[in-house]
JSON list of C-alpha atoms in Angstrom, two decimals:
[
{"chain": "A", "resi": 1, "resn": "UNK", "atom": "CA", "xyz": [0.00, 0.00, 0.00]},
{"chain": "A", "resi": 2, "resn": "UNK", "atom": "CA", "xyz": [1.52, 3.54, -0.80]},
{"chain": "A", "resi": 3, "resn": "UNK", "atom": "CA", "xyz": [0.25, 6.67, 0.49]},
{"chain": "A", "resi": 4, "resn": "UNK", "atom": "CA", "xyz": [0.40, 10.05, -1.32]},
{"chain": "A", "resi": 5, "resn": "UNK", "atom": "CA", "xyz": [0.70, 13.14, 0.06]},
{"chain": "A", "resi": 6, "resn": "UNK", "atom": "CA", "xyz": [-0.40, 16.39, -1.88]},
{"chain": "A", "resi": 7, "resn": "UNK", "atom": "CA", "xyz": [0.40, 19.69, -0.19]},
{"chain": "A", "resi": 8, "resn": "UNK", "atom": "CA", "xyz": [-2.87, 21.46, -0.27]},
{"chain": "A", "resi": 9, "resn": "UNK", "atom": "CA", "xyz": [-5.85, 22.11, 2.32]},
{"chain": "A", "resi": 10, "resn": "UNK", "atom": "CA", "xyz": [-6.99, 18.82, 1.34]},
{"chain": "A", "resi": 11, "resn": "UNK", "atom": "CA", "xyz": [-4.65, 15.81, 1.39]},
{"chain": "A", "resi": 12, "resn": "UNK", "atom": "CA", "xyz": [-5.77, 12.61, -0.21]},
{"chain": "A", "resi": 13, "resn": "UNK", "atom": "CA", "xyz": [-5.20, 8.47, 0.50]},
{"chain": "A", "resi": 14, "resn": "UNK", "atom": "CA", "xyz": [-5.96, 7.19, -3.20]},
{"chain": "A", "resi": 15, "resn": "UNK", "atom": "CA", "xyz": [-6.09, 3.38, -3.02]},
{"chain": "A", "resi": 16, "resn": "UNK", "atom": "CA", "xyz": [-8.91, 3.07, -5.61]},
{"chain": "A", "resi": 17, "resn": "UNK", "atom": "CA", "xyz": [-8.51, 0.88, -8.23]},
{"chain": "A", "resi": 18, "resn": "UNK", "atom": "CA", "xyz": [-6.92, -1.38, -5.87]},
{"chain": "A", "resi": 19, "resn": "UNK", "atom": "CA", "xyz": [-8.09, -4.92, -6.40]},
{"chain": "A", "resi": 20, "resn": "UNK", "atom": "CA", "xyz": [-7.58, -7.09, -3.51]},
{"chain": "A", "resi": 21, "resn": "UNK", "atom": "CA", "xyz": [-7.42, -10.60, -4.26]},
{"chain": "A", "resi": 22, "resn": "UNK", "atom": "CA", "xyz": [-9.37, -10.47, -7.71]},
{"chain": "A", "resi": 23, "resn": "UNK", "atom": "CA", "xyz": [-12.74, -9.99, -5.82]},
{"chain": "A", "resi": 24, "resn": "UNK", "atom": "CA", "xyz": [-13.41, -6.75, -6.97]},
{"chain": "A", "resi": 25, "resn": "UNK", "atom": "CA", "xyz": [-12.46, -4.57, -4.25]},
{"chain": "A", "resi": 26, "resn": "UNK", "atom": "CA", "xyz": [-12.15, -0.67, -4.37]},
{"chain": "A", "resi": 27, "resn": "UNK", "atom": "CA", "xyz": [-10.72, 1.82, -2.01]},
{"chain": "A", "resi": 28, "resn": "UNK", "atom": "CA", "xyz": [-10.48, 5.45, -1.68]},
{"chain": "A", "resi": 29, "resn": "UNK", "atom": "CA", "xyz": [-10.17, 8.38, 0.65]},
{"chain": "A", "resi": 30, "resn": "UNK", "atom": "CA", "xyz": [-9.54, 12.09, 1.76]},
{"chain": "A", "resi": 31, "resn": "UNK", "atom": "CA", "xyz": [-9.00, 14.40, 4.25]},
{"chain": "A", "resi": 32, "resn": "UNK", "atom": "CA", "xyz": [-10.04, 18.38, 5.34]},
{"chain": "A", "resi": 33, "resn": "UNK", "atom": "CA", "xyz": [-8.27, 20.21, 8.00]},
{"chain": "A", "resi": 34, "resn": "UNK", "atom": "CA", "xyz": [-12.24, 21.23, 9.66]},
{"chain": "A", "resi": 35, "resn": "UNK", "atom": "CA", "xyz": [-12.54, 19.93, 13.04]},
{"chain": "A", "resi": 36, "resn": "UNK", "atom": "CA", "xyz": [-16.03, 19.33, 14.86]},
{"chain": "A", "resi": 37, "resn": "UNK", "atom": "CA", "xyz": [-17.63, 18.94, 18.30]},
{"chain": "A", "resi": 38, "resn": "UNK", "atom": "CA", "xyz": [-17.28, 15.83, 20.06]},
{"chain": "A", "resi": 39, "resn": "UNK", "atom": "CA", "xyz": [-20.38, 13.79, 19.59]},
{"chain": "A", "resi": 40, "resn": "UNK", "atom": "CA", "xyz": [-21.08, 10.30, 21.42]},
{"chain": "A", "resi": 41, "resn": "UNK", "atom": "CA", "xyz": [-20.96, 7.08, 19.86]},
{"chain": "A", "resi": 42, "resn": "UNK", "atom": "CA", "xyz": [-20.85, 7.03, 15.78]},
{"chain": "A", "resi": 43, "resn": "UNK", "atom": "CA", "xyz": [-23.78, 7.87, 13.72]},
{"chain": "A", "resi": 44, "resn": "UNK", "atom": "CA", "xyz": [-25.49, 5.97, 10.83]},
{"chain": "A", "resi": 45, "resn": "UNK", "atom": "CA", "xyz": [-25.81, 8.69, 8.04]},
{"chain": "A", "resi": 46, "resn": "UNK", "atom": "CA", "xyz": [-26.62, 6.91, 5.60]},
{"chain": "A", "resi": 47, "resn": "UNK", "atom": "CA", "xyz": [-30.47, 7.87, 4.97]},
{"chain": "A", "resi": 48, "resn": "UNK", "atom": "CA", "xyz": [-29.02, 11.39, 4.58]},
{"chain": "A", "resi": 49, "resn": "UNK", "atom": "CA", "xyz": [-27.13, 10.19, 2.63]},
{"chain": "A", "resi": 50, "resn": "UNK", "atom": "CA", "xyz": [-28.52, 8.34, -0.15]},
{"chain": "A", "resi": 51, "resn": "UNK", "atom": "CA", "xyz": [-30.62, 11.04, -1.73]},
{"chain": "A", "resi": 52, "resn": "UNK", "atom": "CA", "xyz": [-27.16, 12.86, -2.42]},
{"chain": "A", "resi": 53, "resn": "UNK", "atom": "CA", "xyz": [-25.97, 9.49, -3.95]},
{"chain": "A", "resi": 54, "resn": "UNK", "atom": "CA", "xyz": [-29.10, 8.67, -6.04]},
{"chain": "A", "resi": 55, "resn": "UNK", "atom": "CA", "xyz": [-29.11, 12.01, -7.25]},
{"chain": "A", "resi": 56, "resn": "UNK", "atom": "CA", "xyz": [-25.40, 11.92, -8.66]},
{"chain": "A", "resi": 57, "resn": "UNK", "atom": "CA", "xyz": [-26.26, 8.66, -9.69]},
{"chain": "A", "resi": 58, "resn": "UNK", "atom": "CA", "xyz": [-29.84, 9.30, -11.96]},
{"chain": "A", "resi": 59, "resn": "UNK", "atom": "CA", "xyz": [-27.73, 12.19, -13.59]},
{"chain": "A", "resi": 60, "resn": "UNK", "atom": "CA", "xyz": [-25.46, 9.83, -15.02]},
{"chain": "A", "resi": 61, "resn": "UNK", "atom": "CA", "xyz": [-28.42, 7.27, -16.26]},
{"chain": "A", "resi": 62, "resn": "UNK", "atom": "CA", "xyz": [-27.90, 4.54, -13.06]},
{"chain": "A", "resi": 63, "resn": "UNK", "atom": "CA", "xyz": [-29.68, 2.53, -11.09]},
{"chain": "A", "resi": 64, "resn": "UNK", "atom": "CA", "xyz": [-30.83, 4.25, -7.64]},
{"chain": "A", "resi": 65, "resn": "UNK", "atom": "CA", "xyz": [-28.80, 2.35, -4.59]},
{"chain": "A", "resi": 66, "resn": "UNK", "atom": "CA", "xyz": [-30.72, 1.62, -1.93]},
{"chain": "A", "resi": 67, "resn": "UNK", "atom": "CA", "xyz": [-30.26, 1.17, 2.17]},
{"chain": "A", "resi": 68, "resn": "UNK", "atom": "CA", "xyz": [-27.74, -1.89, 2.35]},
{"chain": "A", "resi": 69, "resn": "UNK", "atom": "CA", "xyz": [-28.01, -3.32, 6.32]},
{"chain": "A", "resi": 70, "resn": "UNK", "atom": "CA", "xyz": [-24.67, -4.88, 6.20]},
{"chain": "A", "resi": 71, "resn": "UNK", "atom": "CA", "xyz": [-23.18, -1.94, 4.11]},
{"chain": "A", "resi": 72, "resn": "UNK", "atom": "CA", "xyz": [-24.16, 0.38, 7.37]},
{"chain": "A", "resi": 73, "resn": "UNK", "atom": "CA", "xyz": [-22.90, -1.64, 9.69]},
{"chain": "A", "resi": 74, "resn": "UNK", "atom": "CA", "xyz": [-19.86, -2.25, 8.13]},
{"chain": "A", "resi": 75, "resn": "UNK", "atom": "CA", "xyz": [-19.17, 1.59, 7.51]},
{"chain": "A", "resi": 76, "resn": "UNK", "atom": "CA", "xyz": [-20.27, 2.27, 11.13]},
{"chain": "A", "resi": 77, "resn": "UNK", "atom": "CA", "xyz": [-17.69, 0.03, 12.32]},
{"chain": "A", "resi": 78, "resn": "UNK", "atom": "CA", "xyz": [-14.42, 1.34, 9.87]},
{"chain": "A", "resi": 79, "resn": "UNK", "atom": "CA", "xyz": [-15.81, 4.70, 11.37]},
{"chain": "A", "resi": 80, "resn": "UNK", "atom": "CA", "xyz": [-15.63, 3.90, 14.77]},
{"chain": "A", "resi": 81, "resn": "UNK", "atom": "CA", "xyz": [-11.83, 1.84, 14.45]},
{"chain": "A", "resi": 82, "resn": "UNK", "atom": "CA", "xyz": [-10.82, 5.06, 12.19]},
{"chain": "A", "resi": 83, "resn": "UNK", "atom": "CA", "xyz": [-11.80, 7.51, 15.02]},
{"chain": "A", "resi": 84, "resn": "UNK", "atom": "CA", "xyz": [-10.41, 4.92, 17.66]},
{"chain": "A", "resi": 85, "resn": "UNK", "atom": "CA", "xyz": [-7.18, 5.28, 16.21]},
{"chain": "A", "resi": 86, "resn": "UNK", "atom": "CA", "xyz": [-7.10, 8.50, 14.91]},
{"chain": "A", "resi": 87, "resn": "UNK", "atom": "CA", "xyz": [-5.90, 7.66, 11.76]},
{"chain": "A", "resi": 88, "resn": "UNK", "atom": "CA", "xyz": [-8.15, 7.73, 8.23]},
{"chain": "A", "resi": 89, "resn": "UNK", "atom": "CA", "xyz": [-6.95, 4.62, 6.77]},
{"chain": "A", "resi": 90, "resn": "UNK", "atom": "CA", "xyz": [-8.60, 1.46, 5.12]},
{"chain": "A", "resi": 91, "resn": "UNK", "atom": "CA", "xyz": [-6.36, -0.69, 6.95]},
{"chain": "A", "resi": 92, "resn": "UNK", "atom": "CA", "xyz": [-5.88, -0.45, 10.49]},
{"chain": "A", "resi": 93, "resn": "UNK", "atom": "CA", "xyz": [-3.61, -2.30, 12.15]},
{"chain": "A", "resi": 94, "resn": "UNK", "atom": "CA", "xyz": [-1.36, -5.56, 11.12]},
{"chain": "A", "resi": 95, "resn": "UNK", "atom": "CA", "xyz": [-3.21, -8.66, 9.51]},
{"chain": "A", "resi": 96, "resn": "UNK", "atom": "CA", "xyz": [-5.72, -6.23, 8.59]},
{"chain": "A", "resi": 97, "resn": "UNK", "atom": "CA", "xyz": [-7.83, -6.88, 5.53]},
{"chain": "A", "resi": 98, "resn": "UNK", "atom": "CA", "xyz": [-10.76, -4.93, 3.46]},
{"chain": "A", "resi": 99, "resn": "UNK", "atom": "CA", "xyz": [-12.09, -8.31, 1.99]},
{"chain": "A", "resi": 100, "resn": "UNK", "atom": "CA", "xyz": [-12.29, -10.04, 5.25]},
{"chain": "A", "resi": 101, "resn": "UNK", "atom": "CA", "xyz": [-14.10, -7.25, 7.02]},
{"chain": "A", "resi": 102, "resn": "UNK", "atom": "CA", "xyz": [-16.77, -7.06, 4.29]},
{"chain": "A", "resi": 103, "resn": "UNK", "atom": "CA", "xyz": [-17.58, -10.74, 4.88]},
{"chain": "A", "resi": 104, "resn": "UNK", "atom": "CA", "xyz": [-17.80, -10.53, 8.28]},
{"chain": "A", "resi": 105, "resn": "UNK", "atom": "CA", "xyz": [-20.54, -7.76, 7.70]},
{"chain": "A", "resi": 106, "resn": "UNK", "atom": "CA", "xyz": [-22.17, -9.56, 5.13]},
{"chain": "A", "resi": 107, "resn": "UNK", "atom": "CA", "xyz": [-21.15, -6.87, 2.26]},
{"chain": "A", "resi": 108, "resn": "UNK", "atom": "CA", "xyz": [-22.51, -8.45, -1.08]},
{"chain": "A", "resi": 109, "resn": "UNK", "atom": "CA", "xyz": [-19.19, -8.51, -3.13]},
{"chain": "A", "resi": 110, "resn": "UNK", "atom": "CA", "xyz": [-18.34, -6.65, -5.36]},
{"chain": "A", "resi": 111, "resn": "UNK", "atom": "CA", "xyz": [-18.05, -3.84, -2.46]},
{"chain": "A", "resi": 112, "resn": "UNK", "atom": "CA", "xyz": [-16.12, -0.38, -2.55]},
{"chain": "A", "resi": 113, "resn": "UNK", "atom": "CA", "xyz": [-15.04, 1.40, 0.76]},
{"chain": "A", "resi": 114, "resn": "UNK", "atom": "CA", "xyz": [-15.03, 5.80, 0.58]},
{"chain": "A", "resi": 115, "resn": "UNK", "atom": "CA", "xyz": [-12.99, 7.48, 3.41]},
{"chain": "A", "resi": 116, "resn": "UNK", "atom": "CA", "xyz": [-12.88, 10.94, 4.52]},
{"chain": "A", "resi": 117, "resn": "UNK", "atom": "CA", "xyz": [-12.35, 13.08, 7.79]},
{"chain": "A", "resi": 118, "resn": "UNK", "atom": "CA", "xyz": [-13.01, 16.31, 9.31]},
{"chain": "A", "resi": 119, "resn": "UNK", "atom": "CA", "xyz": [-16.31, 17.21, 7.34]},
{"chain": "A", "resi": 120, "resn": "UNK", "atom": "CA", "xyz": [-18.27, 18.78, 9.36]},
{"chain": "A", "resi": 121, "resn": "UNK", "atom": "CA", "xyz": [-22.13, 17.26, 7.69]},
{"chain": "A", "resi": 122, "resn": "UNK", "atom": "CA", "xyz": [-22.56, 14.14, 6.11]},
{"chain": "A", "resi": 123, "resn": "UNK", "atom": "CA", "xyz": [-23.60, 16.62, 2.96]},
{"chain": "A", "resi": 124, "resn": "UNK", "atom": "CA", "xyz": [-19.79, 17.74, 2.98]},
{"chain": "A", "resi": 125, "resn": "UNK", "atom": "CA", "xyz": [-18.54, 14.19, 3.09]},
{"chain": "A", "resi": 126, "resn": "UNK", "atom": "CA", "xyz": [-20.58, 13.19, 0.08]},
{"chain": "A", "resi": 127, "resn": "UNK", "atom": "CA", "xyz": [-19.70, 16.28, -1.74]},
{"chain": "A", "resi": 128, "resn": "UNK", "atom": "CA", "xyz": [-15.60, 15.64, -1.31]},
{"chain": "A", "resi": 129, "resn": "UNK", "atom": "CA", "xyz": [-16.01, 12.06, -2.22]},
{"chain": "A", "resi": 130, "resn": "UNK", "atom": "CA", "xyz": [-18.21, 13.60, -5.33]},
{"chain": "A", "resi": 131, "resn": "UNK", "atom": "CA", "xyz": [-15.13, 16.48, -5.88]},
{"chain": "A", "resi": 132, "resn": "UNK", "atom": "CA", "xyz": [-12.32, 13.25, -5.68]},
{"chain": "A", "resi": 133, "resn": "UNK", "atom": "CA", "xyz": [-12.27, 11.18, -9.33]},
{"chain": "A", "resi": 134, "resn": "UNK", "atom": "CA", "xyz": [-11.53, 7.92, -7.42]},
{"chain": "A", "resi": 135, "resn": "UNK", "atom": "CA", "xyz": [-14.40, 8.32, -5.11]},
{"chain": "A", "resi": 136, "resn": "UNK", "atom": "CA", "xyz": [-16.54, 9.55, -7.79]},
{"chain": "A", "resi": 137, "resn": "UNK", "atom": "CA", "xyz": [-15.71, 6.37, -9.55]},
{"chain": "A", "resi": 138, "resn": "UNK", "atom": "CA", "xyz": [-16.26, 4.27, -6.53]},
{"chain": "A", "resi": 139, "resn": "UNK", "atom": "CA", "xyz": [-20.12, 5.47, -6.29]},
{"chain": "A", "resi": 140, "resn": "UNK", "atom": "CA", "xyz": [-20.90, 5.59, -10.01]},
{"chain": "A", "resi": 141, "resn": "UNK", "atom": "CA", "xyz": [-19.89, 1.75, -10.28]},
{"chain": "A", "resi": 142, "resn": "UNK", "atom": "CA", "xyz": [-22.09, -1.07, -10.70]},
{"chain": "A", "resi": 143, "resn": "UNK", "atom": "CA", "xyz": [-23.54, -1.31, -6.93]},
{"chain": "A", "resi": 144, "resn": "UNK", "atom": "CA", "xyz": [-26.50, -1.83, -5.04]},
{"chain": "A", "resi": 145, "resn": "UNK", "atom": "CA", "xyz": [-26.30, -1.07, -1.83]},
{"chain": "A", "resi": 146, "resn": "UNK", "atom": "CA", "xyz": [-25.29, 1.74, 0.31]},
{"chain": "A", "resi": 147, "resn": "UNK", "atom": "CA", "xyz": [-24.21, 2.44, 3.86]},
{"chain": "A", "resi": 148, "resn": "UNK", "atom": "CA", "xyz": [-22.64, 5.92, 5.06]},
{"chain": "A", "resi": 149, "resn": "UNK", "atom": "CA", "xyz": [-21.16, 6.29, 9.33]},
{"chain": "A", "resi": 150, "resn": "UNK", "atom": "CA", "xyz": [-19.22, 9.08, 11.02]},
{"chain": "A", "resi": 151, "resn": "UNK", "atom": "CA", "xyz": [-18.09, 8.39, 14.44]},
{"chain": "A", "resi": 152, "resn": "UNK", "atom": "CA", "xyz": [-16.24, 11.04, 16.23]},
{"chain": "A", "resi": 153, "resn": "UNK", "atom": "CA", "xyz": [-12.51, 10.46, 17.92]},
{"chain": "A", "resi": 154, "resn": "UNK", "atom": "CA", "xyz": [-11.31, 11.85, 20.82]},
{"chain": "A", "resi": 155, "resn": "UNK", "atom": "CA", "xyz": [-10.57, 15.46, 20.12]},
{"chain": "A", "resi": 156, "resn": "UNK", "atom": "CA", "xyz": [-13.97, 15.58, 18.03]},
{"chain": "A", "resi": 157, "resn": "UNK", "atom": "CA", "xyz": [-12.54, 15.39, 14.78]},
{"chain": "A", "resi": 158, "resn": "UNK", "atom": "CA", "xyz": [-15.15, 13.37, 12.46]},
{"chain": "A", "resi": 159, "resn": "UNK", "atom": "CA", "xyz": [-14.12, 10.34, 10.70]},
{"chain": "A", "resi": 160, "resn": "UNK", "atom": "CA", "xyz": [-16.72, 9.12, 7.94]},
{"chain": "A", "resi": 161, "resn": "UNK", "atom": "CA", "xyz": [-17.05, 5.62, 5.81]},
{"chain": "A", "resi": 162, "resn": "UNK", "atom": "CA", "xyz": [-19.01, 4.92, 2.73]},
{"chain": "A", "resi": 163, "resn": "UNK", "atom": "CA", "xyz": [-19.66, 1.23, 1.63]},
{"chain": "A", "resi": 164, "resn": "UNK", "atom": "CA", "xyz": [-21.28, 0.51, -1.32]},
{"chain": "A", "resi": 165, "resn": "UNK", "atom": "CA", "xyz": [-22.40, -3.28, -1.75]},
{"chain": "A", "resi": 166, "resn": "UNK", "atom": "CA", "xyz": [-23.18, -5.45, -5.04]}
]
């Protein structure tokens, strides 16, 4: 895995097009600088959402996505162990592995993965993953389900996950 940094206000972590294992597998995230107040627990966002998504999506002729179970509770938990470690990162940790995680959740395959922190609204965090090519690509592929968490780390800083399901 390589990370790139690009000096600007935002930074981006592109692993998109990354196929893990030949089981169609995409990755992707980014970064602001905005910080928000500490809120308890994570938060599914992923009725908010969805209309954002669906929109983007009927303007270039697809299929609507709808509410994915496993997709949201596999988002709220990368949310959650991105805020628990402060990091934004598709892979926490040693042994870690995107594939795995889905199945645990139940993620339909194909499945795609969006990162981002420090948005301050889930309409922010849609709109930089709309603003990033790689993301942008990620939620215009051929998917069916969606699932969108934030969950807050310590010093309040928001940490949000997208997973889009087949």
């Amino acid at each position: 895995m390589t990370e790139f940094s690009i000096p600007s206000r935002r930074g981006f972590l592109v692993l998109s097009g990354l196929t893990l294992g030949g089981t169609g597998l995409l990755l992707a995230g980014c970064s602001t600088t905005a910080v928000m107040t500490p809120m308890p627990g994570s938060e599914d966002d992923t009725v908010a959402a969805l209309p954002m998504v669906n929109k983007l999506r009927a303007s270039k002729g697809l299929a609507a996505l709808s509410l994915d179970a496993s997709a949201r509770k596999a988002a709220g938990i990368q949310a959650m162990r991105m805020a628990k470690a402060e990091e934004m990162k598709h892979l926490i940790g040693l042994g870690d592995d995107f594939g795995a995680r889905m199945k645990k959740s139940d993620v339909a395959l194909p499945a795609a993965e969006n990162i981002a922190a420090g948005q301050k609204s889930v309409d922010a965090a849609v709109q930089a993953w709309i603003d990033s090519p790689k993301h942008l690509e990620n939620m215009l592929g051929n998917y069916r389900g969606l699932g969108v968490a934030m969950a807050p780390a310590k010093d309040g800083r928001p940490y949000w996950a997208m997973v889009l399901s087949g």
